mmCIF file of C-alpha atoms and ligand atoms in Angstrom:
data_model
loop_
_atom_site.group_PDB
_atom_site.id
_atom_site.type_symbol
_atom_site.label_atom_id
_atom_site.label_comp_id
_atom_site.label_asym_id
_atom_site.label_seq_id
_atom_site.Cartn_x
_atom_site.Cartn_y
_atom_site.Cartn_z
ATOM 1 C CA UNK Z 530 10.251 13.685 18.143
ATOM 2 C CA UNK Z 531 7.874 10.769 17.516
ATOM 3 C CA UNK Z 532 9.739 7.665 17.233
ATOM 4 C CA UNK Z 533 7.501 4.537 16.637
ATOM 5 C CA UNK Z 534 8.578 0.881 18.235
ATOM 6 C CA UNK Z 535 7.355 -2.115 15.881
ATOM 7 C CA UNK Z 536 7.357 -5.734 18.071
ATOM 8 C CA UNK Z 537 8.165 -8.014 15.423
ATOM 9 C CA UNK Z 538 6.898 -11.540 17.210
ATOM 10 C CA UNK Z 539 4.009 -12.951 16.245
ATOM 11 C CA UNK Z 540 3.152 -14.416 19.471
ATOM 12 C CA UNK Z 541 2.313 -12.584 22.453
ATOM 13 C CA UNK Z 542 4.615 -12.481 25.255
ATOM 14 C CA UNK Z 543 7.488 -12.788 23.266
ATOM 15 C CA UNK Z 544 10.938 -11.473 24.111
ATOM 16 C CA UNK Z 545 10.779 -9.020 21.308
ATOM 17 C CA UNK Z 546 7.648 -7.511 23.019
ATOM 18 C CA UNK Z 547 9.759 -7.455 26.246
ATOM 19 C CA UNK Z 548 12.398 -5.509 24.303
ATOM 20 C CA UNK Z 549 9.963 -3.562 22.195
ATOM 21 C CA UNK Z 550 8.869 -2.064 25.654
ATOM 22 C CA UNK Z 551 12.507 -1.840 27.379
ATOM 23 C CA UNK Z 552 13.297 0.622 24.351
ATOM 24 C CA UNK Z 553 10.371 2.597 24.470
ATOM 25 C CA UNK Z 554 10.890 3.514 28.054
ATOM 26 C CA UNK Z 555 14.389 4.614 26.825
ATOM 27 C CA UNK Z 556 13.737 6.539 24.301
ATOM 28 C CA UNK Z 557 11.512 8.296 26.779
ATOM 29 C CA UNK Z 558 14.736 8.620 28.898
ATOM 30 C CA UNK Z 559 17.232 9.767 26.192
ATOM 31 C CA UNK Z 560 14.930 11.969 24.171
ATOM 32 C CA UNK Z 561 13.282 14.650 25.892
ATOM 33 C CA UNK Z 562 9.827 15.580 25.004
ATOM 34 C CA UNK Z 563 9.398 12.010 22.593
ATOM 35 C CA UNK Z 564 6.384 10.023 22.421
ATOM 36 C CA UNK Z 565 6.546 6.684 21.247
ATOM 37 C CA UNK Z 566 4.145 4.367 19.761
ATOM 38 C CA UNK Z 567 4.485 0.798 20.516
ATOM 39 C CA UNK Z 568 2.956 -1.407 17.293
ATOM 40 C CA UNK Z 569 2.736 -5.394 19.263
ATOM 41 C CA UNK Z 570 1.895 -7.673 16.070
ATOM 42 C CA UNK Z 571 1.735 -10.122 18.473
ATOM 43 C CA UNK Z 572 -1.536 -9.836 20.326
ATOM 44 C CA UNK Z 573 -3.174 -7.759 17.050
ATOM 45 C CA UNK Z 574 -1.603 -9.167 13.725
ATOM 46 C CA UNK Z 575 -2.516 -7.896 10.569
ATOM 47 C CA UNK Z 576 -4.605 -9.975 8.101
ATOM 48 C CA UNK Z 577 -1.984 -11.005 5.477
ATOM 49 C CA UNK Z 578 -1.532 -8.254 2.419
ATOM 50 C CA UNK Z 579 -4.495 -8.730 -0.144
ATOM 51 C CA UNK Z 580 -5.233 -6.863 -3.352
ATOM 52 C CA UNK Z 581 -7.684 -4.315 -1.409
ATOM 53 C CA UNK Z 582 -4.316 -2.373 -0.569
ATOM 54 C CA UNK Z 583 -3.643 -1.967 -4.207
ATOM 55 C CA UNK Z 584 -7.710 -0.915 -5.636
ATOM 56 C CA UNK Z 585 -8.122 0.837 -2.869
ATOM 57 C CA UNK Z 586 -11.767 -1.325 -1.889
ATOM 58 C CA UNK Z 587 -12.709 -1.456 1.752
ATOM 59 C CA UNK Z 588 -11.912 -4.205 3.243
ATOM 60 C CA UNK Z 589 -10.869 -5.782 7.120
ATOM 61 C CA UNK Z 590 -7.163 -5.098 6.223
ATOM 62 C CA UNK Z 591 -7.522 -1.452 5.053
ATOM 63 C CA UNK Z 592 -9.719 -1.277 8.169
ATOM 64 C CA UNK Z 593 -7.136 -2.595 10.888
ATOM 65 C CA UNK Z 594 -4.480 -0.477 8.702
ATOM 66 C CA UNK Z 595 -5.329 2.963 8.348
ATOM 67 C CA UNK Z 596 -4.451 3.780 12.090
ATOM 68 C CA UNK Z 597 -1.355 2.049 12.029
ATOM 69 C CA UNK Z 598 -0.579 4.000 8.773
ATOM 70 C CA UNK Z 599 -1.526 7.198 10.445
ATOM 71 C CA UNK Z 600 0.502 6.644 13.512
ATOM 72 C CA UNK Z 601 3.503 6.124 11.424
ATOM 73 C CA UNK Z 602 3.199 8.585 9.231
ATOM 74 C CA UNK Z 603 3.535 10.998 12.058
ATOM 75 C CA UNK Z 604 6.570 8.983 13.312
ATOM 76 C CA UNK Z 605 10.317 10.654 12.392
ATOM 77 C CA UNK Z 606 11.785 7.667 13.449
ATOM 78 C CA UNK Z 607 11.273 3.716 13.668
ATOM 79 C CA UNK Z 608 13.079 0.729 16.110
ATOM 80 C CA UNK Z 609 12.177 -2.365 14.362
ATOM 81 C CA UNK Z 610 12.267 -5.068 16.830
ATOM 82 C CA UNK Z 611 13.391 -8.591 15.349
ATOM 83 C CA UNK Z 612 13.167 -12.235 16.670
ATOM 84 C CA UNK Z 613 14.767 -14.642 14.951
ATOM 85 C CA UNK Z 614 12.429 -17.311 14.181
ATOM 86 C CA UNK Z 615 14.227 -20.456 11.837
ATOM 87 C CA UNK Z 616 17.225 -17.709 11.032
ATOM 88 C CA UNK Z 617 14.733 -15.480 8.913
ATOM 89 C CA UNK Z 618 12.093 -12.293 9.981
ATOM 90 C CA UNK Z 619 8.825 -13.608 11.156
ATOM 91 C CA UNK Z 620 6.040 -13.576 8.579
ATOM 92 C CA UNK Z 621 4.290 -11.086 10.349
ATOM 93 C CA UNK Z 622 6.992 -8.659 10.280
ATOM 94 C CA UNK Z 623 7.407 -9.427 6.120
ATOM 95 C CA UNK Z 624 4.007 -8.568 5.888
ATOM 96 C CA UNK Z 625 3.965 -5.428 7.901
ATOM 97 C CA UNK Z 626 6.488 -4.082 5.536
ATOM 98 C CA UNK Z 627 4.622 -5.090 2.766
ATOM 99 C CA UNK Z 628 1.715 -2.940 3.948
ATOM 100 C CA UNK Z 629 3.970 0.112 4.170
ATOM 101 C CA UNK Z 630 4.932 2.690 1.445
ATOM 102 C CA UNK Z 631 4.634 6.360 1.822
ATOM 103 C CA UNK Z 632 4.273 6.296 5.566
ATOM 104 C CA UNK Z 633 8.328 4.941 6.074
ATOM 105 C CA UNK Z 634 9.786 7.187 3.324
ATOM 106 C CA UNK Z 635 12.966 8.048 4.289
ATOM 107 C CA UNK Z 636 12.657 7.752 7.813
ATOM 108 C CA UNK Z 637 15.480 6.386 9.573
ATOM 109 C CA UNK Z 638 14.935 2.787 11.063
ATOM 110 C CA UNK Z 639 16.693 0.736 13.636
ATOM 111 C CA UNK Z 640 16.706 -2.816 14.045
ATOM 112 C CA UNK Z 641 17.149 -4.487 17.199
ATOM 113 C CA UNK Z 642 17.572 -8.222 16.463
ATOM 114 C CA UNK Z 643 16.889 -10.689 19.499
ATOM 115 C CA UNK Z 644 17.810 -14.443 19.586
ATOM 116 C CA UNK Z 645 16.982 -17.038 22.768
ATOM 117 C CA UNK Z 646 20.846 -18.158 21.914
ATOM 118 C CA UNK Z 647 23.709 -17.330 19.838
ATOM 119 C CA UNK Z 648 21.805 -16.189 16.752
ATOM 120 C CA UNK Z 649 20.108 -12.849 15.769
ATOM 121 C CA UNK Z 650 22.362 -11.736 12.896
ATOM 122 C CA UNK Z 651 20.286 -13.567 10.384
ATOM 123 C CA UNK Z 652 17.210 -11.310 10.423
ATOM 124 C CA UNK Z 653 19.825 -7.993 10.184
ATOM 125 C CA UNK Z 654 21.142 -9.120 6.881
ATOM 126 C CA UNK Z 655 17.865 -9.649 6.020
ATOM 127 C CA UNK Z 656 16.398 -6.477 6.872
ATOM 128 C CA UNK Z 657 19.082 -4.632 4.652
ATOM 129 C CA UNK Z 658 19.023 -6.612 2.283
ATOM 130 C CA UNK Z 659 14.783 -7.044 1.192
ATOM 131 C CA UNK Z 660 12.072 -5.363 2.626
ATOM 132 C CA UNK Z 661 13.201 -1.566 1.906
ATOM 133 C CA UNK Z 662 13.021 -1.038 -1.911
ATOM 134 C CA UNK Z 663 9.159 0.023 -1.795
ATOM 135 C CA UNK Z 664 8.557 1.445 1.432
ATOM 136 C CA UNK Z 665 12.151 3.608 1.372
ATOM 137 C CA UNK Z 666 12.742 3.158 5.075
ATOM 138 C CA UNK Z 667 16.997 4.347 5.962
ATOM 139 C CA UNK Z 668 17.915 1.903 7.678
ATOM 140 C CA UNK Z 669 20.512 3.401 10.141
ATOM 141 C CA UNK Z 670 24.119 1.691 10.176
ATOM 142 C CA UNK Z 671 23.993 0.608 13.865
ATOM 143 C CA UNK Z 672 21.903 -2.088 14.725
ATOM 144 C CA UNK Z 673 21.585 -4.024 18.213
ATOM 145 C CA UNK Z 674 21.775 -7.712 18.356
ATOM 146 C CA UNK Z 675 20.161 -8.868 21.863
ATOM 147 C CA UNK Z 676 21.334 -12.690 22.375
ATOM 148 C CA UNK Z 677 20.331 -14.899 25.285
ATOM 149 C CA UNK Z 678 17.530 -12.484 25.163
ATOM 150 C CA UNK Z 679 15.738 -14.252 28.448
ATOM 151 C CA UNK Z 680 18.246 -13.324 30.377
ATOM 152 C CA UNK Z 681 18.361 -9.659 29.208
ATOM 153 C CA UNK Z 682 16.361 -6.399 30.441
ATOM 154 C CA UNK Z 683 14.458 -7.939 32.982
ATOM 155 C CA UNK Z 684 15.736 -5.484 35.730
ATOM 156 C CA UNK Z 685 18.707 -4.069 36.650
ATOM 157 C CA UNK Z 686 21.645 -5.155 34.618
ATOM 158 C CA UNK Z 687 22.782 -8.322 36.064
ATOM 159 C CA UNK Z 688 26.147 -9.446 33.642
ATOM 160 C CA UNK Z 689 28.946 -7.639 32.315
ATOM 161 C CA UNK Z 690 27.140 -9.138 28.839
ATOM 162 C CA UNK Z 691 23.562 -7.199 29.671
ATOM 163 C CA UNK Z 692 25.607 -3.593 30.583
ATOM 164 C CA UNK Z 693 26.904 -4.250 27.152
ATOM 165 C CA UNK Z 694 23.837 -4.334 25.927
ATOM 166 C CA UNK Z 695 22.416 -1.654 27.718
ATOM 167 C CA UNK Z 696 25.113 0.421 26.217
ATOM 168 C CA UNK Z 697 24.434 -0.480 22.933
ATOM 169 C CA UNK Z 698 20.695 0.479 23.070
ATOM 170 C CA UNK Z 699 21.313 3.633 24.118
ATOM 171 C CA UNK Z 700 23.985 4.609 21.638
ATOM 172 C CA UNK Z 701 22.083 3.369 18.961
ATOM 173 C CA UNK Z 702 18.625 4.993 19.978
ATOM 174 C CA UNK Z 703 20.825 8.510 20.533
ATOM 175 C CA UNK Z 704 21.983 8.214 16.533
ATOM 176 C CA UNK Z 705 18.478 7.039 15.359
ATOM 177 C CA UNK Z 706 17.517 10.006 17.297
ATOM 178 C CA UNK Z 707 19.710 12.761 15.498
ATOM 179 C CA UNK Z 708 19.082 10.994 12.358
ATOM 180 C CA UNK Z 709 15.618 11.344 12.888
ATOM 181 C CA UNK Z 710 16.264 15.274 13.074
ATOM 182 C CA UNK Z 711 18.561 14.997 10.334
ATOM 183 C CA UNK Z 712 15.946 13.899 7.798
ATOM 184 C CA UNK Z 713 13.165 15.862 8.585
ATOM 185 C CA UNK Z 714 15.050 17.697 5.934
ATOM 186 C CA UNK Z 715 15.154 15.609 3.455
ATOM 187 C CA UNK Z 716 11.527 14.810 3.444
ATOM 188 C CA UNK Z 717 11.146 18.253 3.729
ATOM 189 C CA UNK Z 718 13.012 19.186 0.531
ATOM 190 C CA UNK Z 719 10.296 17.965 -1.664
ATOM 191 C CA UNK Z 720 12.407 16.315 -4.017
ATOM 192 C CA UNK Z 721 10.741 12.690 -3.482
ATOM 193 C CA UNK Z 722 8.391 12.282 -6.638
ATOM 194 C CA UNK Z 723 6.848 8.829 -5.461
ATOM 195 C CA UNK Z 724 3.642 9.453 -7.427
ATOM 196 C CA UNK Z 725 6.115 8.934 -10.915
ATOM 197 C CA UNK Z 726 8.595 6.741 -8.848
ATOM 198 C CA UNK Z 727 6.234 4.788 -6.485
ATOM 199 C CA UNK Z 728 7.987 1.922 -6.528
ATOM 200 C CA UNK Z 729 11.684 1.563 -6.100
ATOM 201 C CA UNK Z 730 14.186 -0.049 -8.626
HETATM 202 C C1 FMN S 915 9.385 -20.735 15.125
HETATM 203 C C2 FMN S 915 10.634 -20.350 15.871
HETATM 204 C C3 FMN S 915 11.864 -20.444 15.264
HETATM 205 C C4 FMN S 915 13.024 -20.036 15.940
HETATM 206 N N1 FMN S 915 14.228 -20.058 15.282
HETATM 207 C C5 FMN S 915 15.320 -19.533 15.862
HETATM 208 C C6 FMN S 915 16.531 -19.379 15.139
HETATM 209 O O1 FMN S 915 16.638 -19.724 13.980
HETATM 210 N N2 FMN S 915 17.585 -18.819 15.771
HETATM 211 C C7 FMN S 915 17.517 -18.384 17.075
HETATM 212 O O2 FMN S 915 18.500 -17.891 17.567
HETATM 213 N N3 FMN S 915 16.380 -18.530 17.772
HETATM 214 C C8 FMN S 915 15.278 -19.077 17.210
HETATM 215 N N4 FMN S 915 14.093 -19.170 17.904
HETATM 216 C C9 FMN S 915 14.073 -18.782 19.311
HETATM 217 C C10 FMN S 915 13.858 -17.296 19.476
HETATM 218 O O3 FMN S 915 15.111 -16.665 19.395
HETATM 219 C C11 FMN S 915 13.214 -17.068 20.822
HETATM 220 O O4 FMN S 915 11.876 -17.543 20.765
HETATM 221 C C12 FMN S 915 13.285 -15.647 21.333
HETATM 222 O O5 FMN S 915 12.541 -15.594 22.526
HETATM 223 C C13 FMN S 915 12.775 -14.595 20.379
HETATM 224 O O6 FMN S 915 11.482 -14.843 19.925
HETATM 225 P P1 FMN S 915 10.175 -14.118 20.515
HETATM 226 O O7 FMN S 915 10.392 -12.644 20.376
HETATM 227 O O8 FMN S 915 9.038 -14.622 19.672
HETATM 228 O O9 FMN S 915 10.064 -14.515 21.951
HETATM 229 C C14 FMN S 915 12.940 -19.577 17.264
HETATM 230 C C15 FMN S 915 11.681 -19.489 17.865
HETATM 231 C C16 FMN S 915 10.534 -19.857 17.198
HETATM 232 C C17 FMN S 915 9.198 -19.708 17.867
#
């Protein structure tokens, strides 16, 4: 099982990278035989989408994409890691999913949302709601919602509020785990015709 870990922060150091790197070690724990890759877009943004993606020219994006691209295609799985920055995604994270199509394609995704305070649920609505149609990632139902995120994973569990948390990772990363297994088959079936229905409705 492959599972990649997208850091959504643009900024390096964040808490999502922090988080990003907790999870990876779990999966590790939880998932024998895994191997994770870790995408940071916070010390190595992309350049912003441009029409090279579309003509298929060379260019410095297509460049610093295709081994992202390849990494994820091999991926069965993906935890989307989330700040909330101004109650929305981080551009960097919009424009990450507006680089990928094929390589998501019903793949099951998690999304672990983190907040310095009480937020974090406004960047889960928006996940289900926009970002999907093209790219076809599944988003899983669970999600994780990491608040007072400084405080969280930086060691042993300290609160009753960070065992809780704890928890949580680790029952969702089991389910994105068997989902992960569960749609091999799908992609498998060879039913997807995204060459007559590349984009979705
Ligand atoms: C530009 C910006 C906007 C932010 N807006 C929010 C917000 O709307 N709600 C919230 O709970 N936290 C907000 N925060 C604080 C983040 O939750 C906090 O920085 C946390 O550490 C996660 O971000 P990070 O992964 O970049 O570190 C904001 C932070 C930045 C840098």
């Amino acid at each position: 099982m492959k599972i990649a870990v997208i850091s959504g922060s643009q900024r390096p150091n964040s808490q999502s990278l922090k988080v990003a790197r907790y999870l990876e070690e779990r999966v590790a724990g939880l998932c024998e035989g895994s191997s994770v890759y870790l995408l940071e877009l916070g010390t190595g943004p992309l350049p912003l989408w441009d029409q090279s993606m579309f003509t298929g020219d060379p260019s410095p994006l297509k460049e610093a994409w295709a081994p992202i691209s390849a990494a994820l295609t091999e991926a069965d799985a993906i935890v989307v890691v989330t700040p909330e920055w101004h109650g929305m995604v981080p551009p960097a994270l919009k424009n990450f999913l507006l680089m990928c199509s094929k390589e998501l394609a019903n793949k099951p995704g998690l999304i672990v949302s983190v907040s310095a305070s009480l937020g974090g649920s406004y960047p889960v609505v928006e996940l289900r709601t926009s970002g999907y149609k093209n790219n076809r990632i599944c988003w899983i139902p669970d999600h994780v919602i990491i608040r007072n995120v400084s405080k969280m994973l930086n060691g042993d569990p300290a609160s009753e509020e960070e065992k809780t948390v704890v928890g949580r990772c680790d029952h969702a990363l089991r389910i994105l785990v068997e989902y992960g297994k569960a749609l091999r088959a799908v992609r498998e079936s060879g039913v997807a015709d995204y060459d007559t229905y590349a984009f979705g409705m």
